[in-house]
Amino acid sequence: MLERLEQIRKTAETGLKNLQNMKDVENFRIKYLGKKGELTQVLRGLSQIPENERPAVGKLANEIRDYLEEQLQIIEKKIKKEEEEKKLKKEFIDVTLPGRRPVVGKKHPITRVLDEIKEIFIGLGFGIAEGPEVELDYYNFEALNLPPEHPARDMQDSFYITDKVLLRTHTSPVQIRVMEKMAPKLPIRIIAPGRVFRRDDDATHSPMFHQVEGLLIDRKVTFADLKGTLQAFVLQMFGESVRMRLRPSYFPFTEPSAEVDISCIICGGNGCRTCSHSGWLEILGSGLVHPKVLEMGGYNPEEVSGYAFGMGIERIAMLKYGIDDLRILFENDFRFLSQI
Ligand code: DAH
């Protein structure tokens, strides 16, 4: 039996030298020290060998076991350390490499123009109001002095949801909603930015676009107040060199009504393709709030008056940034957006 133990010791010692990785270590442990391992079996079978041989066999077997366990621990430590080092080498971080810049986003041109417009009117004492995008026919048309069958409804081809509900075609319904809420308090001084929807789709019209509405109601508001406010807006928005003119026009919800032009910001008023060689660009509609509209909003037209205006944001963004096709504003192509 002692001889067999010596044999085990010898093969185990060569085995130890060949251990390369943790898997080898594990297999070795099972082979010699595991439940059915060679040494374990000897120790288990001690009772079967003659009593006088037992102490010597037991002693040697224990010695070999202790020795192997000790060696295994040393080898295991070494392998673990090597594997750790290998891993570190693979994951080596070169701290001298230049960093990767994260892509910094930008505000969309529509948002930028909107922010600018808001800032100018807030500076003039206006507050911000909002209204729903899905609107009642009553607010979108009727209360704005556009009864059913009114021919001016044809100017705004609409998306109807039911007979009485539609996607708002302009931000003007917010005028009525704000008046209803405020009446009879004075003054009202708001702008209402938001999305509007029309059945239009070409290089200069999108079925969804943005407008900013303006409304001021107080005592003795005159056309001169409207003109002064718009002049202040145009100067801040487009610069000192830009001129403004009012042109008589018609809107059912204002009387009198005016369209506002600015001298062409591309050619300075000499005439070019953008201004159709007229030297002028139309930027908004405006007027004094129609007495019927004041009444619908809960105000007495004998006592109060007001002005209103509405402008398209995409149009202003196109002029400001020299964009000739409106649709690229909605394609979200980063190559375009990052040029602005
Ligand atoms: N709502 C009109 C449109 O979408 C624009 C407009 C014109 C608004 C005159 C106004 C206004 O408040 O007074 O075409």
mmCIF file of C-alpha atoms and ligand atoms in Angstrom:
data_model
loop_
_atom_site.group_PDB
_atom_site.id
_atom_site.type_symbol
_atom_site.label_atom_id
_atom_site.label_comp_id
_atom_site.label_asym_id
_atom_site.label_seq_id
_atom_site.Cartn_x
_atom_site.Cartn_y
_atom_site.Cartn_z
ATOM 1 C CA MET A 1 0.000 0.000 0.000
ATOM 2 C CA LEU A 2 2.845 2.336 0.823
ATOM 3 C CA GLU A 3 4.212 1.661 -2.633
ATOM 4 C CA ARG A 4 0.908 2.588 -4.226
ATOM 5 C CA LEU A 5 0.934 5.847 -2.262
ATOM 6 C CA GLU A 6 4.445 6.606 -3.501
ATOM 7 C CA GLN A 7 3.209 5.966 -7.017
ATOM 8 C CA ILE A 8 0.318 8.378 -6.514
ATOM 9 C CA ARG A 9 2.719 10.969 -5.138
ATOM 10 C CA LYS A 10 4.974 10.677 -8.160
ATOM 11 C CA THR A 11 2.260 10.998 -10.796
ATOM 12 C CA ALA A 12 0.638 13.786 -8.791
ATOM 13 C CA GLU A 13 3.910 15.713 -8.713
ATOM 14 C CA THR A 14 4.323 15.579 -12.484
ATOM 15 C CA GLY A 15 0.651 16.483 -12.755
ATOM 16 C CA LEU A 16 1.212 19.577 -10.631
ATOM 17 C CA LYS A 17 3.829 20.852 -13.059
ATOM 18 C CA ASN A 18 1.418 20.707 -15.962
ATOM 19 C CA LEU A 19 -1.342 22.792 -14.434
ATOM 20 C CA GLN A 20 -1.978 25.757 -16.796
ATOM 21 C CA ASN A 21 -5.288 27.224 -15.808
ATOM 22 C CA MET A 22 -8.071 27.066 -13.266
ATOM 23 C CA LYS A 23 -9.776 24.262 -15.133
ATOM 24 C CA ASP A 24 -6.645 22.076 -14.865
ATOM 25 C CA VAL A 25 -6.461 22.871 -11.138
ATOM 26 C CA GLU A 26 -10.050 21.838 -10.677
ATOM 27 C CA ASN A 27 -9.601 18.561 -12.576
ATOM 28 C CA PHE A 28 -6.461 17.756 -10.597
ATOM 29 C CA ARG A 29 -8.270 18.346 -7.319
ATOM 30 C CA ILE A 30 -11.071 16.002 -8.371
ATOM 31 C CA LYS A 31 -8.615 13.361 -9.566
ATOM 32 C CA TYR A 32 -6.693 13.126 -6.287
ATOM 33 C CA LEU A 33 -8.619 14.846 -3.532
ATOM 34 C CA GLY A 34 -12.224 14.675 -4.706
ATOM 35 C CA LYS A 35 -14.866 12.380 -3.229
ATOM 36 C CA LYS A 36 -13.756 9.557 -5.501
ATOM 37 C CA GLY A 37 -10.175 10.795 -5.802
ATOM 38 C CA GLU A 38 -7.241 8.438 -5.598
ATOM 39 C CA LEU A 39 -5.987 9.651 -2.220
ATOM 40 C CA THR A 40 -9.424 9.845 -0.727
ATOM 41 C CA GLN A 41 -10.000 6.249 -1.679
ATOM 42 C CA VAL A 42 -6.833 5.140 0.095
ATOM 43 C CA LEU A 43 -7.829 6.993 3.225
ATOM 44 C CA ARG A 44 -11.324 5.533 3.082
ATOM 45 C CA GLY A 45 -9.980 1.994 2.687
ATOM 46 C CA LEU A 46 -7.718 2.196 5.759
ATOM 47 C CA SER A 47 -9.971 -0.149 7.726
ATOM 48 C CA GLN A 48 -9.404 -2.884 5.186
ATOM 49 C CA ILE A 49 -5.623 -3.082 5.535
ATOM 50 C CA PRO A 50 -3.777 -4.991 8.276
ATOM 51 C CA GLU A 51 -3.783 -3.151 11.573
ATOM 52 C CA ASN A 52 0.014 -2.963 11.888
ATOM 53 C CA GLU A 53 0.376 -1.209 8.539
ATOM 54 C CA ARG A 54 -2.388 1.264 9.173
ATOM 55 C CA PRO A 55 -0.510 4.031 11.048
ATOM 56 C CA ALA A 56 2.275 4.281 8.480
ATOM 57 C CA VAL A 57 -0.115 4.231 5.503
ATOM 58 C CA GLY A 58 -2.424 6.756 7.172
ATOM 59 C CA LYS A 59 0.463 9.059 7.996
ATOM 60 C CA LEU A 60 1.897 8.984 4.482
ATOM 61 C CA ALA A 61 -1.516 9.436 2.862
ATOM 62 C CA ASN A 62 -2.224 12.462 5.065
ATOM 63 C CA GLU A 63 1.187 13.894 4.309
ATOM 64 C CA ILE A 64 0.654 13.583 0.588
ATOM 65 C CA ARG A 65 -2.820 15.118 0.878
ATOM 66 C CA ASP A 66 -1.530 18.103 2.868
ATOM 67 C CA TYR A 67 1.347 18.533 0.463
ATOM 68 C CA LEU A 68 -0.927 18.480 -2.604
ATOM 69 C CA GLU A 69 -3.369 20.896 -1.037
ATOM 70 C CA GLU A 70 -0.614 23.294 -0.172
ATOM 71 C CA GLN A 71 0.873 23.112 -3.682
ATOM 72 C CA LEU A 72 -2.546 23.543 -5.278
ATOM 73 C CA GLN A 73 -3.126 26.708 -3.293
ATOM 74 C CA ILE A 74 0.179 28.187 -4.405
ATOM 75 C CA ILE A 75 -0.442 27.297 -8.058
ATOM 76 C CA GLU A 76 -3.994 28.553 -7.911
ATOM 77 C CA LYS A 77 -2.846 31.917 -6.592
ATOM 78 C CA LYS A 78 -0.262 32.202 -9.326
ATOM 79 C CA ILE A 79 -2.715 31.348 -12.118
ATOM 80 C CA LYS A 80 -5.278 33.798 -10.782
ATOM 81 C CA LYS A 81 -2.736 36.561 -10.708
ATOM 82 C CA GLU A 82 -1.628 35.811 -14.261
ATOM 83 C CA GLU A 83 -5.190 35.783 -15.535
ATOM 84 C CA GLU A 84 -5.871 39.101 -13.825
ATOM 85 C CA GLU A 85 -2.817 40.652 -15.441
ATOM 86 C CA LYS A 86 -3.809 39.363 -18.851
ATOM 87 C CA LYS A 87 -7.245 40.897 -18.445
ATOM 88 C CA LEU A 88 -5.799 44.230 -17.387
ATOM 89 C CA LYS A 89 -3.521 44.280 -20.377
ATOM 90 C CA LYS A 90 -6.454 43.654 -22.693
ATOM 91 C CA GLU A 91 -8.521 46.419 -21.084
ATOM 92 C CA PHE A 92 -5.706 48.890 -21.027
ATOM 93 C CA ILE A 93 -7.000 52.459 -21.210
ATOM 94 C CA ASP A 94 -4.788 54.973 -22.919
ATOM 95 C CA VAL A 95 -5.469 58.112 -20.886
ATOM 96 C CA THR A 96 -3.418 60.188 -23.306
ATOM 97 C CA LEU A 97 -5.877 59.617 -26.195
ATOM 98 C CA PRO A 98 -7.991 62.668 -27.016
ATOM 99 C CA GLY A 99 -11.577 62.285 -25.743
ATOM 100 C CA ARG A 100 -14.594 61.669 -27.954
ATOM 101 C CA ARG A 101 -16.791 64.718 -28.128
ATOM 102 C CA PRO A 102 -20.471 63.993 -27.454
ATOM 103 C CA VAL A 103 -22.722 65.344 -30.201
ATOM 104 C CA VAL A 104 -24.286 68.502 -28.832
ATOM 105 C CA GLY A 105 -27.872 69.003 -29.986
ATOM 106 C CA LYS A 106 -29.293 72.290 -31.196
ATOM 107 C CA LYS A 107 -32.616 74.000 -31.044
ATOM 108 C CA HIS A 108 -34.746 73.453 -34.142
ATOM 109 C CA PRO A 109 -35.040 76.659 -36.259
ATOM 110 C CA ILE A 110 -38.790 76.785 -35.533
ATOM 111 C CA THR A 111 -38.131 76.663 -31.794
ATOM 112 C CA ARG A 112 -35.455 79.332 -32.107
ATOM 113 C CA VAL A 113 -37.696 81.723 -34.018
ATOM 114 C CA LEU A 114 -40.542 81.024 -31.590
ATOM 115 C CA ASP A 115 -38.272 81.710 -28.610
ATOM 116 C CA GLU A 116 -37.177 85.003 -30.168
ATOM 117 C CA ILE A 117 -40.745 86.111 -30.852
ATOM 118 C CA LYS A 118 -41.801 85.181 -27.314
ATOM 119 C CA GLU A 119 -38.918 87.104 -25.817
ATOM 120 C CA ILE A 120 -39.731 90.257 -27.783
ATOM 121 C CA PHE A 121 -43.413 90.243 -26.801
ATOM 122 C CA ILE A 122 -42.719 89.338 -23.179
ATOM 123 C CA GLY A 123 -40.432 92.389 -23.199
ATOM 124 C CA LEU A 124 -43.406 94.453 -24.405
ATOM 125 C CA GLY A 125 -45.550 93.242 -21.502
ATOM 126 C CA PHE A 126 -47.411 90.346 -23.147
ATOM 127 C CA GLY A 127 -48.130 87.018 -21.453
ATOM 128 C CA ILE A 128 -48.288 83.579 -23.082
ATOM 129 C CA ALA A 129 -51.620 81.772 -23.622
ATOM 130 C CA GLU A 130 -52.374 78.360 -25.081
ATOM 131 C CA GLY A 131 -55.355 76.589 -26.597
ATOM 132 C CA PRO A 132 -56.218 73.090 -27.829
ATOM 133 C CA GLU A 133 -55.071 71.823 -31.234
ATOM 134 C CA VAL A 134 -58.289 69.834 -31.632
ATOM 135 C CA GLU A 135 -60.830 72.628 -31.589
ATOM 136 C CA LEU A 136 -64.548 73.227 -31.773
ATOM 137 C CA ASP A 137 -65.907 74.739 -34.985
ATOM 138 C CA TYR A 138 -67.440 77.354 -32.695
ATOM 139 C CA TYR A 139 -64.057 78.729 -31.526
ATOM 140 C CA ASN A 140 -62.200 78.187 -34.801
ATOM 141 C CA PHE A 141 -64.824 79.896 -36.986
ATOM 142 C CA GLU A 142 -68.189 80.907 -35.570
ATOM 143 C CA ALA A 143 -67.059 83.007 -32.624
ATOM 144 C CA LEU A 144 -64.551 84.686 -34.945
ATOM 145 C CA ASN A 145 -67.408 86.011 -37.049
ATOM 146 C CA LEU A 146 -67.209 83.184 -39.578
ATOM 147 C CA PRO A 147 -70.691 81.615 -39.443
ATOM 148 C CA PRO A 148 -71.398 78.348 -41.304
ATOM 149 C CA GLU A 149 -71.413 78.911 -45.082
ATOM 150 C CA HIS A 150 -69.274 82.048 -44.718
ATOM 151 C CA PRO A 151 -67.202 82.231 -47.917
ATOM 152 C CA ALA A 152 -64.023 83.156 -46.011
ATOM 153 C CA ARG A 153 -64.001 79.634 -44.539
ATOM 154 C CA ASP A 154 -62.705 78.520 -47.938
ATOM 155 C CA MET A 155 -59.437 80.368 -47.281
ATOM 156 C CA GLN A 156 -58.558 77.721 -44.709
ATOM 157 C CA ASP A 157 -59.128 74.197 -46.002
ATOM 158 C CA SER A 158 -59.706 72.222 -42.832
ATOM 159 C CA PHE A 159 -59.322 68.768 -41.358
ATOM 160 C CA TYR A 160 -62.708 68.009 -39.811
ATOM 161 C CA ILE A 161 -63.054 65.266 -37.195
ATOM 162 C CA THR A 162 -66.827 65.570 -36.820
ATOM 163 C CA ASP A 163 -69.260 68.270 -38.039
ATOM 164 C CA LYS A 164 -68.418 70.350 -35.007
ATOM 165 C CA VAL A 165 -64.804 69.378 -34.236
ATOM 166 C CA LEU A 166 -61.691 70.043 -36.343
ATOM 167 C CA LEU A 167 -57.924 70.524 -36.142
ATOM 168 C CA ARG A 168 -57.597 74.256 -35.611
ATOM 169 C CA THR A 169 -56.704 76.087 -38.820
ATOM 170 C CA HIS A 170 -55.167 79.067 -37.002
ATOM 171 C CA THR A 171 -54.323 80.230 -33.478
ATOM 172 C CA SER A 172 -57.125 82.847 -33.563
ATOM 173 C CA PRO A 173 -59.566 80.643 -31.540
ATOM 174 C CA VAL A 174 -57.296 81.246 -28.546
ATOM 175 C CA GLN A 175 -58.488 84.889 -28.705
ATOM 176 C CA ILE A 176 -62.032 83.809 -27.842
ATOM 177 C CA ARG A 177 -60.945 81.307 -25.193
ATOM 178 C CA VAL A 178 -58.836 83.919 -23.415
ATOM 179 C CA MET A 179 -61.594 86.569 -23.595
ATOM 180 C CA GLU A 180 -64.170 84.109 -22.184
ATOM 181 C CA LYS A 181 -61.873 83.364 -19.294
ATOM 182 C CA MET A 182 -60.922 86.989 -18.572
ATOM 183 C CA ALA A 183 -64.141 88.951 -19.212
ATOM 184 C CA PRO A 184 -64.836 91.556 -17.988
ATOM 185 C CA LYS A 185 -61.290 92.114 -16.698
ATOM 186 C CA LEU A 186 -58.929 94.506 -18.505
ATOM 187 C CA PRO A 187 -56.430 94.597 -20.015
ATOM 188 C CA ILE A 188 -55.840 91.402 -22.011
ATOM 189 C CA ARG A 189 -52.340 91.317 -23.425
ATOM 190 C CA ILE A 190 -51.285 87.875 -24.701
ATOM 191 C CA ILE A 191 -49.555 86.022 -27.462
ATOM 192 C CA ALA A 192 -50.581 82.442 -28.261
ATOM 193 C CA PRO A 193 -48.030 80.273 -30.058
ATOM 194 C CA GLY A 194 -48.895 76.809 -31.349
ATOM 195 C CA ARG A 195 -49.466 74.264 -34.091
ATOM 196 C CA VAL A 196 -52.159 74.692 -36.724
ATOM 197 C CA PHE A 197 -53.396 72.431 -39.514
ATOM 198 C CA ARG A 198 -54.621 72.935 -43.070
ATOM 199 C CA ARG A 199 -55.147 70.787 -46.131
ATOM 200 C CA ASP A 200 -52.158 72.212 -47.975
ATOM 201 C CA ASP A 201 -48.938 70.553 -49.053
ATOM 202 C CA ASP A 202 -46.270 72.044 -51.330
ATOM 203 C CA ALA A 203 -42.868 73.785 -51.159
ATOM 204 C CA THR A 204 -44.289 76.718 -49.196
ATOM 205 C CA HIS A 205 -47.256 75.040 -47.430
ATOM 206 C CA SER A 206 -47.270 72.198 -44.930
ATOM 207 C CA PRO A 207 -50.425 70.506 -43.545
ATOM 208 C CA MET A 208 -49.026 71.266 -40.075
ATOM 209 C CA PHE A 209 -47.318 74.534 -39.274
ATOM 210 C CA HIS A 210 -46.908 77.048 -36.466
ATOM 211 C CA GLN A 211 -48.449 80.418 -35.761
ATOM 212 C CA VAL A 212 -48.234 83.062 -33.093
ATOM 213 C CA GLU A 213 -51.398 84.971 -32.342
ATOM 214 C CA GLY A 214 -51.434 88.308 -30.553
ATOM 215 C CA LEU A 215 -54.345 89.932 -28.733
ATOM 216 C CA LEU A 216 -54.637 93.154 -26.787
ATOM 217 C CA ILE A 217 -57.941 94.368 -25.311
ATOM 218 C CA ASP A 218 -58.292 97.528 -23.261
ATOM 219 C CA ARG A 219 -60.052 100.870 -23.300
ATOM 220 C CA LYS A 220 -59.387 103.185 -26.253
ATOM 221 C CA VAL A 221 -57.048 100.883 -28.153
ATOM 222 C CA THR A 222 -56.392 102.350 -31.599
ATOM 223 C CA PHE A 223 -54.807 101.359 -34.865
ATOM 224 C CA ALA A 224 -51.819 103.490 -33.860
ATOM 225 C CA ASP A 225 -51.218 101.155 -30.879
ATOM 226 C CA LEU A 226 -51.226 98.174 -33.216
ATOM 227 C CA LYS A 227 -48.832 99.830 -35.614
ATOM 228 C CA GLY A 228 -46.444 100.917 -32.840
ATOM 229 C CA THR A 229 -46.316 97.436 -31.330
ATOM 230 C CA LEU A 230 -45.716 95.771 -34.691
ATOM 231 C CA GLN A 231 -43.041 98.329 -35.554
ATOM 232 C CA ALA A 232 -41.221 97.555 -32.288
ATOM 233 C CA PHE A 233 -41.477 93.832 -33.043
ATOM 234 C CA VAL A 234 -40.172 94.159 -36.616
ATOM 235 C CA LEU A 235 -37.186 96.242 -35.481
ATOM 236 C CA GLN A 236 -36.145 93.725 -32.853
ATOM 237 C CA MET A 237 -36.840 90.670 -34.981
ATOM 238 C CA PHE A 238 -35.316 91.770 -38.298
ATOM 239 C CA GLY A 239 -33.046 94.695 -37.458
ATOM 240 C CA GLU A 240 -32.995 98.476 -37.633
ATOM 241 C CA SER A 241 -32.628 98.717 -41.406
ATOM 242 C CA VAL A 242 -35.863 96.882 -42.191
ATOM 243 C CA ARG A 243 -38.925 98.974 -43.103
ATOM 244 C CA MET A 244 -42.521 98.020 -42.435
ATOM 245 C CA ARG A 245 -45.756 98.867 -44.219
ATOM 246 C CA LEU A 246 -49.433 98.142 -43.608
ATOM 247 C CA ARG A 247 -51.675 97.134 -46.497
ATOM 248 C CA PRO A 248 -55.490 97.207 -46.297
ATOM 249 C CA SER A 249 -56.862 93.686 -46.218
ATOM 250 C CA TYR A 250 -59.829 91.651 -45.089
ATOM 251 C CA PHE A 251 -60.283 89.227 -42.194
ATOM 252 C CA PRO A 252 -63.749 88.470 -40.813
ATOM 253 C CA PHE A 253 -62.547 88.870 -37.204
ATOM 254 C CA THR A 254 -60.947 92.315 -37.572
ATOM 255 C CA GLU A 255 -62.245 95.664 -38.823
ATOM 256 C CA PRO A 256 -60.340 97.392 -40.238
ATOM 257 C CA SER A 257 -57.778 94.763 -41.232
ATOM 258 C CA ALA A 258 -54.259 95.100 -42.486
ATOM 259 C CA GLU A 259 -51.585 92.888 -43.852
ATOM 260 C CA VAL A 260 -48.074 93.719 -42.675
ATOM 261 C CA ASP A 261 -45.095 93.653 -45.042
ATOM 262 C CA ILE A 262 -41.427 94.201 -44.339
ATOM 263 C CA SER A 263 -38.846 95.331 -46.854
ATOM 264 C CA CYS A 264 -37.209 92.222 -48.319
ATOM 265 C CA ILE A 265 -34.459 91.026 -45.991
ATOM 266 C CA ILE A 266 -32.729 89.199 -48.854
ATOM 267 C CA CYS A 267 -32.378 92.079 -51.344
ATOM 268 C CA GLY A 268 -33.003 95.067 -49.072
ATOM 269 C CA GLY A 269 -36.052 96.099 -51.090
ATOM 270 C CA ASN A 270 -34.537 96.221 -54.581
ATOM 271 C CA GLY A 271 -36.446 93.187 -55.800
ATOM 272 C CA CYS A 272 -35.347 89.550 -55.999
ATOM 273 C CA ARG A 273 -36.760 86.055 -56.423
ATOM 274 C CA THR A 274 -37.704 85.701 -52.731
ATOM 275 C CA CYS A 275 -39.891 88.849 -52.767
ATOM 276 C CA SER A 276 -41.200 88.151 -56.309
ATOM 277 C CA HIS A 277 -39.382 91.342 -57.390
ATOM 278 C CA SER A 278 -41.735 93.492 -55.323
ATOM 279 C CA GLY A 279 -39.204 94.461 -52.652
ATOM 280 C CA TRP A 280 -41.707 93.504 -49.917
ATOM 281 C CA LEU A 281 -42.405 90.361 -47.884
ATOM 282 C CA GLU A 282 -45.740 89.674 -46.235
ATOM 283 C CA ILE A 283 -45.216 88.491 -42.649
ATOM 284 C CA LEU A 284 -48.547 88.728 -40.821
ATOM 285 C CA GLY A 285 -52.231 89.611 -40.735
ATOM 286 C CA SER A 286 -53.690 92.042 -38.233
ATOM 287 C CA GLY A 287 -56.449 94.475 -37.408
ATOM 288 C CA LEU A 288 -58.733 95.925 -34.769
ATOM 289 C CA VAL A 289 -60.839 93.240 -33.137
ATOM 290 C CA HIS A 290 -64.293 93.132 -34.764
ATOM 291 C CA PRO A 291 -67.128 94.315 -32.446
ATOM 292 C CA LYS A 292 -68.920 90.987 -32.942
ATOM 293 C CA VAL A 293 -65.826 89.096 -31.811
ATOM 294 C CA LEU A 294 -65.529 91.271 -28.688
ATOM 295 C CA GLU A 295 -69.156 90.511 -27.941
ATOM 296 C CA MET A 296 -68.673 86.758 -28.466
ATOM 297 C CA GLY A 297 -65.774 86.925 -26.028
ATOM 298 C CA GLY A 298 -67.932 88.605 -23.381
ATOM 299 C CA TYR A 299 -66.842 92.244 -23.780
ATOM 300 C CA ASN A 300 -68.921 95.307 -24.599
ATOM 301 C CA PRO A 301 -67.674 96.838 -27.890
ATOM 302 C CA GLU A 302 -69.072 100.192 -26.789
ATOM 303 C CA GLU A 303 -66.631 100.279 -23.895
ATOM 304 C CA VAL A 304 -63.538 98.393 -24.993
ATOM 305 C CA SER A 305 -61.519 97.920 -28.127
ATOM 306 C CA GLY A 306 -58.527 95.843 -29.112
ATOM 307 C CA TYR A 307 -56.140 94.716 -31.780
ATOM 308 C CA ALA A 308 -55.051 91.283 -32.942
ATOM 309 C CA PHE A 309 -52.447 89.820 -35.221
ATOM 310 C CA GLY A 310 -51.324 86.417 -36.430
ATOM 311 C CA MET A 311 -48.118 85.288 -38.083
ATOM 312 C CA GLY A 312 -46.695 82.070 -39.502
ATOM 313 C CA ILE A 313 -43.473 80.904 -37.869
ATOM 314 C CA GLU A 314 -42.202 78.716 -40.707
ATOM 315 C CA ARG A 315 -42.399 81.653 -43.100
ATOM 316 C CA ILE A 316 -40.338 83.831 -40.785
ATOM 317 C CA ALA A 317 -37.797 81.027 -40.228
ATOM 318 C CA MET A 318 -37.509 80.530 -44.007
ATOM 319 C CA LEU A 319 -36.861 84.247 -44.545
ATOM 320 C CA LYS A 320 -34.429 84.488 -41.671
ATOM 321 C CA TYR A 321 -32.361 81.454 -42.639
ATOM 322 C CA GLY A 322 -32.791 81.626 -46.427
ATOM 323 C CA ILE A 323 -34.653 78.308 -46.697
ATOM 324 C CA ASP A 324 -36.456 77.853 -50.028
ATOM 325 C CA ASP A 325 -38.334 74.609 -49.327
ATOM 326 C CA LEU A 326 -40.421 74.545 -46.165
ATOM 327 C CA ARG A 327 -40.522 70.743 -46.069
ATOM 328 C CA ILE A 328 -36.890 70.353 -44.986
ATOM 329 C CA LEU A 329 -37.914 71.949 -41.683
ATOM 330 C CA PHE A 330 -39.853 68.767 -40.901
ATOM 331 C CA GLU A 331 -37.507 66.115 -42.267
ATOM 332 C CA ASN A 332 -35.197 66.313 -39.250
ATOM 333 C CA ASP A 333 -32.092 65.754 -41.320
ATOM 334 C CA PHE A 334 -29.256 66.536 -38.944
ATOM 335 C CA ARG A 335 -27.048 67.750 -41.811
ATOM 336 C CA PHE A 336 -29.560 70.532 -42.467
ATOM 337 C CA LEU A 337 -30.344 71.316 -38.841
ATOM 338 C CA SER A 338 -26.663 71.626 -37.914
ATOM 339 C CA GLN A 339 -26.134 74.303 -40.584
ATOM 340 C CA ILE A 340 -28.555 76.717 -38.998
HETATM 341 N N1 DAH B 1 -55.806 83.829 -38.418
HETATM 342 C C1 DAH B 1 -55.304 84.420 -39.629
HETATM 343 C C2 DAH B 1 -54.782 83.330 -40.534
HETATM 344 O O1 DAH B 1 -54.476 82.279 -40.082
HETATM 345 C C3 DAH B 1 -54.177 85.379 -39.318
HETATM 346 C C4 DAH B 1 -54.681 86.592 -38.621
HETATM 347 C C5 DAH B 1 -55.072 87.686 -39.345
HETATM 348 C C6 DAH B 1 -54.762 86.626 -37.248
HETATM 349 C C7 DAH B 1 -55.540 88.818 -38.718
HETATM 350 C C8 DAH B 1 -55.225 87.737 -36.595
HETATM 351 C C9 DAH B 1 -55.624 88.848 -37.352
HETATM 352 O O2 DAH B 1 -55.320 87.827 -35.270
HETATM 353 O O3 DAH B 1 -56.075 89.958 -36.718
HETATM 354 O O4 DAH B 1 -54.663 83.550 -41.705
#
